[in-house]
């Protein structure tokens, strides 16, 4: 073949690959309100930086009419490029080609890009838009999934792994995103379920729409499977870019530093947090007094709202925040909040992101539903995650810190490096009213005026226990600080702890209560 003919042939093959399932299929994708696989990559990566690899791979199966459906690329685009100037690897499933179904070479392409990302120690993003396993390819399709899952697991804690669900993601396909660090979903577009609505109806007779069963909001607000929820694909992909700006390239790389407006608004804290512990407030307002302006990026905002976790910047560097939210369930810890907090702590520890815990917690949430569904097991995850973490750990006790929940929220005894408390902080086994009901019941029973006696005993208990000074005397609080000192104290602590090193006993890995 002569040069001109060979080059023409190459360009024709490239053009065919770029066309995916063809113009008609692309039009159908747009009619559904969805972008194509290539349009998504164009938004995700810095302009002109994405390099596609394995673009001419295609299925070798001819059975069941697959020879008429297959095209170069085999329904997934893989490659690498720059996001905010940093190298990132990606795969983007193309629903216009055989419904984005996963076959032998489709999976080989994804596995290859996973291997490259791990070798280069760079983040990887998988965009999911697939009808699932390619039935025509049988066991080769299922084998492909297992190879992807194995690499997700090996890369876990080494490089950031982000899944973006921009279409259907059902059956076994759900488990690659589930092993990733974060899952992004889009309203009306993302669908995730192990078994679809028709199967659910057939097996158990329950009638649900796809959105009710496994839509974006379902997983963002009910199941806790998704971490970030957006109204449009464009905003979602912008969110992926923003998340990466907080994360290092790998577990040995430095944290990114982004110059911004470092502000100290802590003088406003006394106007935000009531000294009356029965009144609520929004902990987001507290976070925003101490971080660089508009730098808080919340994780799992719609789920387990009694806990707030996310990334912020202090003097340009990433910090992980774990907070009790007083205006939802009083900030108590329940099953979902425990899972949310523990997983975020472990992610931060994987990637050397310091942790700041803002504590205002009355208890682990009581009740038979919590006990029967395993609050003991789930709550233990927080204890395990904090104790296991070797990153700098700073705790600020804002108001209440009672009982086992006080211990769990990064107390000194659990390995906190520095513990601060505001003067209104209350550190005790439980609140005064509950305590007096137990330890003062005999005196109350014998009193001529039980209500007056109750008030007397409560006041005595509050004076003795409900303050930060008893804990400070024992060394469980390092310093009682004024609210307006909060940012400067935390920034100073982060600076001194940046060279922290811990030597732990050798072990293959621990056995977290799952």
Short mmCIF file of N, CA and C in Angstrom, two decimals, residues 110-231:
data_model
loop_
_atom_site.label_atom_id
_atom_site.label_comp_id
_atom_site.label_asym_id
_atom_site.label_seq_id
_atom_site.Cartn_x
_atom_site.Cartn_y
_atom_site.Cartn_z
N UNK A 110 -10.48 -0.32 29.16
CA UNK A 110 -10.61 0.30 30.49
C UNK A 110 -9.50 -0.20 31.42
N UNK A 111 -9.26 -1.52 31.40
CA UNK A 111 -8.22 -2.11 32.24
C UNK A 111 -6.85 -1.51 31.89
N UNK A 112 -6.60 -1.33 30.60
CA UNK A 112 -5.31 -0.76 30.17
C UNK A 112 -5.13 0.66 30.71
N UNK A 113 -6.18 1.46 30.66
CA UNK A 113 -6.05 2.84 31.14
C UNK A 113 -5.93 2.86 32.66
N UNK A 114 -6.57 1.90 33.34
CA UNK A 114 -6.39 1.78 34.79
C UNK A 114 -4.94 1.45 35.13
N UNK A 115 -4.37 0.52 34.37
CA UNK A 115 -2.97 0.15 34.61
C UNK A 115 -2.04 1.33 34.38
N UNK A 116 -2.30 2.10 33.34
CA UNK A 116 -1.47 3.27 33.05
C UNK A 116 -1.58 4.30 34.18
N UNK A 117 -2.80 4.55 34.63
CA UNK A 117 -2.98 5.54 35.71
C UNK A 117 -2.22 5.13 36.96
N UNK A 118 -2.27 3.84 37.28
CA UNK A 118 -1.58 3.38 38.48
C UNK A 118 -0.06 3.45 38.32
N UNK A 119 0.43 3.10 37.14
CA UNK A 119 1.88 3.19 36.89
C UNK A 119 2.38 4.63 36.97
N UNK A 120 1.58 5.55 36.43
CA UNK A 120 2.00 6.95 36.41
C UNK A 120 1.62 7.68 37.69
N UNK A 121 0.89 6.97 38.58
CA UNK A 121 0.45 7.55 39.86
C UNK A 121 -0.35 8.83 39.65
N UNK A 122 -1.35 8.72 38.76
CA UNK A 122 -2.22 9.86 38.45
C UNK A 122 -3.68 9.49 38.69
N UNK A 123 -4.54 10.48 38.98
CA UNK A 123 -5.97 10.19 39.17
C UNK A 123 -6.59 9.60 37.91
N UNK A 124 -7.70 8.87 38.13
CA UNK A 124 -8.43 8.30 37.01
C UNK A 124 -9.92 8.58 37.18
N UNK A 125 -10.58 8.88 36.06
CA UNK A 125 -12.02 9.18 36.04
C UNK A 125 -12.69 8.21 35.10
N UNK A 126 -13.75 7.56 35.56
CA UNK A 126 -14.52 6.68 34.68
C UNK A 126 -15.91 7.25 34.52
N UNK A 127 -16.29 7.51 33.27
CA UNK A 127 -17.63 8.02 32.96
C UNK A 127 -18.47 6.83 32.50
N UNK A 128 -19.53 6.55 33.25
CA UNK A 128 -20.34 5.37 33.00
C UNK A 128 -21.63 5.74 32.29
N UNK A 129 -21.88 5.10 31.16
CA UNK A 129 -23.12 5.28 30.39
C UNK A 129 -23.30 4.02 29.57
N UNK A 130 -23.81 2.97 30.20
CA UNK A 130 -23.77 1.65 29.58
C UNK A 130 -25.00 0.83 29.91
N UNK A 131 -25.42 0.05 28.93
CA UNK A 131 -26.52 -0.88 29.14
C UNK A 131 -26.12 -2.12 29.91
N UNK A 132 -24.84 -2.24 30.29
CA UNK A 132 -24.39 -3.37 31.09
C UNK A 132 -23.56 -4.34 30.29
N UNK A 133 -23.53 -5.57 30.76
CA UNK A 133 -22.72 -6.60 30.09
C UNK A 133 -23.24 -6.87 28.68
N UNK A 134 -22.33 -7.06 27.75
CA UNK A 134 -22.69 -7.35 26.36
C UNK A 134 -23.04 -8.83 26.27
N UNK A 135 -24.32 -9.10 26.17
CA UNK A 135 -24.81 -10.48 26.22
C UNK A 135 -24.21 -11.32 25.11
N UNK A 136 -24.01 -10.72 23.95
CA UNK A 136 -23.49 -11.47 22.80
C UNK A 136 -22.08 -12.03 23.07
N UNK A 137 -21.35 -11.44 24.03
CA UNK A 137 -19.98 -11.89 24.28
C UNK A 137 -19.88 -12.78 25.51
N UNK A 138 -21.01 -13.05 26.16
CA UNK A 138 -21.05 -14.05 27.21
C UNK A 138 -20.04 -13.85 28.32
N UNK A 139 -19.32 -14.93 28.65
CA UNK A 139 -18.42 -14.94 29.80
C UNK A 139 -17.28 -13.94 29.66
N UNK A 140 -16.89 -13.61 28.43
CA UNK A 140 -15.82 -12.62 28.24
C UNK A 140 -16.22 -11.26 28.80
N UNK A 141 -17.51 -10.95 28.71
CA UNK A 141 -17.99 -9.70 29.28
C UNK A 141 -17.87 -9.71 30.80
N UNK A 142 -18.31 -10.80 31.43
CA UNK A 142 -18.24 -10.88 32.89
C UNK A 142 -16.80 -10.88 33.37
N UNK A 143 -15.94 -11.55 32.63
CA UNK A 143 -14.52 -11.56 32.98
C UNK A 143 -13.94 -10.15 32.93
N UNK A 144 -14.42 -9.36 31.96
CA UNK A 144 -13.95 -7.97 31.85
C UNK A 144 -14.28 -7.16 33.07
N UNK A 145 -15.49 -7.32 33.61
CA UNK A 145 -15.85 -6.60 34.84
C UNK A 145 -14.91 -6.95 35.99
N UNK A 146 -14.62 -8.25 36.14
CA UNK A 146 -13.80 -8.65 37.27
C UNK A 146 -12.41 -8.04 37.20
N UNK A 147 -11.86 -7.91 35.99
CA UNK A 147 -10.55 -7.27 35.85
C UNK A 147 -10.58 -5.81 36.26
N UNK A 148 -11.68 -5.14 35.94
CA UNK A 148 -11.84 -3.72 36.33
C UNK A 148 -11.94 -3.60 37.84
N UNK A 149 -12.76 -4.46 38.47
CA UNK A 149 -12.94 -4.40 39.92
C UNK A 149 -11.62 -4.64 40.66
N UNK A 150 -10.84 -5.61 40.16
CA UNK A 150 -9.57 -5.93 40.81
C UNK A 150 -8.64 -4.71 40.79
N UNK A 151 -8.59 -4.04 39.66
CA UNK A 151 -7.71 -2.87 39.56
C UNK A 151 -8.22 -1.70 40.38
N UNK A 152 -9.55 -1.53 40.45
CA UNK A 152 -10.10 -0.52 41.36
C UNK A 152 -9.60 -0.75 42.77
N UNK A 153 -9.59 -2.00 43.18
CA UNK A 153 -9.20 -2.35 44.55
C UNK A 153 -7.71 -2.12 44.78
N UNK A 154 -6.90 -2.55 43.83
CA UNK A 154 -5.44 -2.38 43.98
C UNK A 154 -5.08 -0.90 44.02
N UNK A 155 -5.77 -0.08 43.22
CA UNK A 155 -5.46 1.35 43.15
C UNK A 155 -6.05 2.13 44.32
N UNK A 156 -6.97 1.52 45.07
CA UNK A 156 -7.63 2.23 46.17
C UNK A 156 -6.61 2.69 47.20
N UNK A 157 -6.65 3.95 47.53
CA UNK A 157 -5.71 4.52 48.49
C UNK A 157 -4.37 4.89 47.89
N UNK A 158 -4.17 4.61 46.61
CA UNK A 158 -2.91 4.95 45.93
C UNK A 158 -3.11 6.17 45.03
N UNK A 159 -4.17 6.10 44.21
CA UNK A 159 -4.52 7.24 43.35
C UNK A 159 -6.00 7.55 43.53
N UNK A 160 -6.41 8.81 43.40
CA UNK A 160 -7.85 9.13 43.45
C UNK A 160 -8.58 8.47 42.28
N UNK A 161 -9.72 7.84 42.59
CA UNK A 161 -10.57 7.22 41.58
C UNK A 161 -11.96 7.83 41.67
N UNK A 162 -12.42 8.39 40.55
CA UNK A 162 -13.70 9.09 40.52
C UNK A 162 -14.58 8.48 39.44
N UNK A 163 -15.82 8.15 39.81
CA UNK A 163 -16.79 7.63 38.85
C UNK A 163 -17.87 8.68 38.61
N UNK A 164 -18.25 8.82 37.34
CA UNK A 164 -19.30 9.77 36.96
C UNK A 164 -20.39 8.98 36.24
N UNK A 165 -21.59 8.95 36.81
CA UNK A 165 -22.68 8.16 36.25
C UNK A 165 -23.53 9.08 35.38
N UNK A 166 -23.44 8.90 34.06
CA UNK A 166 -24.15 9.78 33.12
C UNK A 166 -25.02 8.96 32.17
N UNK A 167 -25.82 8.11 32.77
CA UNK A 167 -26.70 7.23 32.02
C UNK A 167 -26.98 6.02 32.87
N UNK A 168 -27.35 4.90 32.26
CA UNK A 168 -27.58 3.69 33.05
C UNK A 168 -26.28 3.07 33.53
N UNK A 169 -26.35 2.48 34.71
CA UNK A 169 -25.22 1.74 35.27
C UNK A 169 -25.86 0.66 36.14
N UNK A 170 -26.01 -0.53 35.58
CA UNK A 170 -26.81 -1.54 36.27
C UNK A 170 -26.05 -2.86 36.41
N UNK A 171 -26.57 -3.68 37.32
CA UNK A 171 -25.97 -4.99 37.54
C UNK A 171 -24.56 -4.87 38.06
N UNK A 172 -23.69 -5.75 37.58
CA UNK A 172 -22.30 -5.77 38.03
C UNK A 172 -21.56 -4.48 37.77
N UNK A 173 -22.01 -3.71 36.76
CA UNK A 173 -21.33 -2.46 36.43
C UNK A 173 -21.32 -1.48 37.60
N UNK A 174 -22.26 -1.61 38.52
CA UNK A 174 -22.33 -0.69 39.66
C UNK A 174 -21.13 -0.80 40.59
N UNK A 175 -20.47 -1.94 40.56
CA UNK A 175 -19.48 -2.18 41.60
C UNK A 175 -18.14 -1.50 41.35
N UNK A 176 -17.83 -1.18 40.11
CA UNK A 176 -16.62 -0.39 39.89
C UNK A 176 -16.78 1.01 40.49
N UNK A 177 -17.87 1.73 40.20
CA UNK A 177 -18.08 3.02 40.88
C UNK A 177 -18.11 2.88 42.40
N UNK A 178 -18.72 1.79 42.89
CA UNK A 178 -18.83 1.62 44.34
C UNK A 178 -17.48 1.48 45.01
N UNK A 179 -16.50 0.92 44.30
CA UNK A 179 -15.15 0.78 44.88
C UNK A 179 -14.36 2.08 44.72
N UNK A 180 -14.75 2.92 43.79
CA UNK A 180 -14.05 4.21 43.61
C UNK A 180 -14.21 5.09 44.84
N UNK A 181 -13.44 6.15 44.89
CA UNK A 181 -13.49 7.06 46.03
C UNK A 181 -14.75 7.90 46.04
N UNK A 182 -15.15 8.39 44.86
CA UNK A 182 -16.30 9.28 44.79
C UNK A 182 -17.14 8.98 43.56
N UNK A 183 -18.46 9.18 43.72
CA UNK A 183 -19.42 8.98 42.64
C UNK A 183 -20.19 10.28 42.41
N UNK A 184 -20.21 10.74 41.17
CA UNK A 184 -20.97 11.93 40.77
C UNK A 184 -22.21 11.48 40.00
N UNK A 185 -23.35 12.14 40.27
CA UNK A 185 -24.59 11.81 39.56
C UNK A 185 -25.28 13.10 39.10
N UNK A 186 -26.17 12.93 38.10
CA UNK A 186 -26.89 14.07 37.53
C UNK A 186 -28.38 13.77 37.53
N UNK A 187 -29.15 14.74 37.93
CA UNK A 187 -30.60 14.63 38.00
C UNK A 187 -31.19 14.18 36.66
N UNK A 188 -32.11 13.21 36.72
CA UNK A 188 -32.85 12.69 35.56
C UNK A 188 -32.00 11.90 34.57
N UNK A 189 -30.70 11.85 34.77
CA UNK A 189 -29.82 11.16 33.82
C UNK A 189 -29.19 9.91 34.43
N UNK A 190 -28.72 10.03 35.65
CA UNK A 190 -28.01 8.91 36.28
C UNK A 190 -28.99 7.86 36.80
N UNK A 191 -28.70 6.60 36.49
CA UNK A 191 -29.52 5.48 36.95
C UNK A 191 -28.58 4.35 37.40
N UNK A 192 -28.65 4.00 38.67
CA UNK A 192 -27.82 2.91 39.20
C UNK A 192 -28.69 1.93 39.96
N UNK A 193 -28.62 0.67 39.59
CA UNK A 193 -29.29 -0.37 40.37
C UNK A 193 -28.72 -1.73 40.01
N UNK A 194 -28.72 -2.60 41.01
CA UNK A 194 -28.26 -3.96 40.78
C UNK A 194 -29.28 -4.73 39.94
N UNK A 195 -30.56 -4.57 40.28
CA UNK A 195 -31.63 -5.17 39.50
C UNK A 195 -32.63 -4.07 39.12
N UNK A 196 -33.00 -4.00 37.86
CA UNK A 196 -33.86 -2.94 37.37
C UNK A 196 -35.30 -3.05 37.82
N UNK A 197 -36.10 -2.02 37.51
CA UNK A 197 -37.49 -1.98 37.95
C UNK A 197 -38.31 -3.19 37.52
N UNK A 198 -38.09 -3.68 36.30
CA UNK A 198 -38.88 -4.80 35.82
C UNK A 198 -38.58 -6.06 36.62
N UNK A 199 -37.30 -6.28 36.93
CA UNK A 199 -36.93 -7.46 37.72
C UNK A 199 -37.49 -7.35 39.13
N UNK A 200 -37.41 -6.17 39.71
CA UNK A 200 -37.95 -5.96 41.05
C UNK A 200 -39.45 -6.25 41.08
N UNK A 201 -40.13 -5.78 40.06
CA UNK A 201 -41.57 -6.02 39.98
C UNK A 201 -41.87 -7.51 39.84
N UNK A 202 -41.09 -8.20 39.01
CA UNK A 202 -41.32 -9.62 38.77
C UNK A 202 -41.04 -10.46 40.02
N UNK A 203 -39.96 -10.11 40.72
CA UNK A 203 -39.51 -10.94 41.84
C UNK A 203 -40.30 -10.66 43.11
N UNK A 204 -40.49 -9.37 43.45
CA UNK A 204 -41.15 -9.07 44.73
C UNK A 204 -42.44 -8.27 44.57
N UNK A 205 -42.81 -7.97 43.34
CA UNK A 205 -44.08 -7.30 43.11
C UNK A 205 -44.09 -5.83 43.44
N UNK A 206 -42.93 -5.23 43.63
CA UNK A 206 -42.85 -3.81 43.97
C UNK A 206 -42.69 -2.99 42.69
N UNK A 207 -43.60 -2.03 42.50
CA UNK A 207 -43.56 -1.20 41.30
C UNK A 207 -42.88 0.13 41.59
N UNK A 208 -41.76 0.36 40.93
CA UNK A 208 -41.00 1.59 41.10
C UNK A 208 -40.51 2.05 39.74
N UNK A 209 -40.42 3.36 39.56
CA UNK A 209 -39.78 3.89 38.36
C UNK A 209 -38.27 3.75 38.52
N UNK A 210 -37.56 3.91 37.42
CA UNK A 210 -36.10 3.83 37.47
C UNK A 210 -35.53 4.88 38.42
N UNK A 211 -36.12 6.08 38.42
CA UNK A 211 -35.63 7.14 39.31
C UNK A 211 -35.90 6.81 40.77
N UNK A 212 -37.07 6.25 41.05
CA UNK A 212 -37.39 5.89 42.43
C UNK A 212 -36.49 4.78 42.94
N UNK A 213 -36.18 3.84 42.06
CA UNK A 213 -35.36 2.71 42.46
C UNK A 213 -33.89 3.08 42.58
N UNK A 214 -33.38 3.80 41.58
CA UNK A 214 -31.94 4.08 41.60
C UNK A 214 -31.55 5.32 40.85
N UNK A 215 -32.39 6.36 40.94
CA UNK A 215 -32.06 7.62 40.30
C UNK A 215 -31.04 8.43 41.07
N UNK A 216 -30.66 9.56 40.50
CA UNK A 216 -29.61 10.39 41.09
C UNK A 216 -29.94 10.82 42.51
N UNK A 217 -31.15 11.37 42.71
CA UNK A 217 -31.51 11.86 44.04
C UNK A 217 -31.66 10.72 45.03
N UNK A 218 -32.15 9.58 44.58
CA UNK A 218 -32.26 8.41 45.46
C UNK A 218 -30.91 8.06 46.06
N UNK A 219 -29.88 8.03 45.21
CA UNK A 219 -28.56 7.64 45.71
C UNK A 219 -27.84 8.78 46.43
N UNK A 220 -28.20 10.01 46.11
CA UNK A 220 -27.57 11.14 46.79
C UNK A 220 -28.17 11.38 48.18
N UNK A 221 -29.49 11.13 48.32
CA UNK A 221 -30.18 11.50 49.56
C UNK A 221 -30.63 10.31 50.40
N UNK A 222 -30.85 9.15 49.79
CA UNK A 222 -31.40 8.02 50.55
C UNK A 222 -30.38 6.91 50.81
N UNK A 223 -29.74 6.45 49.75
CA UNK A 223 -28.84 5.31 49.92
C UNK A 223 -27.44 5.72 50.36
N UNK A 224 -27.04 6.96 50.03
CA UNK A 224 -25.68 7.39 50.34
C UNK A 224 -24.64 6.84 49.38
N UNK A 225 -25.08 6.21 48.29
CA UNK A 225 -24.14 5.65 47.31
C UNK A 225 -23.40 6.76 46.57
N UNK A 226 -24.13 7.83 46.21
CA UNK A 226 -23.52 8.94 45.47
C UNK A 226 -23.00 10.01 46.43
N UNK A 227 -21.95 10.69 46.00
CA UNK A 227 -21.31 11.71 46.84
C UNK A 227 -21.60 13.13 46.38
N UNK A 228 -21.83 13.31 45.08
CA UNK A 228 -22.06 14.65 44.54
C UNK A 228 -23.22 14.60 43.55
N UNK A 229 -24.14 15.55 43.69
CA UNK A 229 -25.38 15.57 42.91
C UNK A 229 -25.49 16.90 42.18
N UNK A 230 -25.74 16.83 40.87
CA UNK A 230 -25.82 18.05 40.06
C UNK A 230 -27.07 18.02 39.18
N UNK A 231 -27.44 19.19 38.70
CA UNK A 231 -28.62 19.34 37.85
C UNK A 231 -28.31 19.15 36.37
#
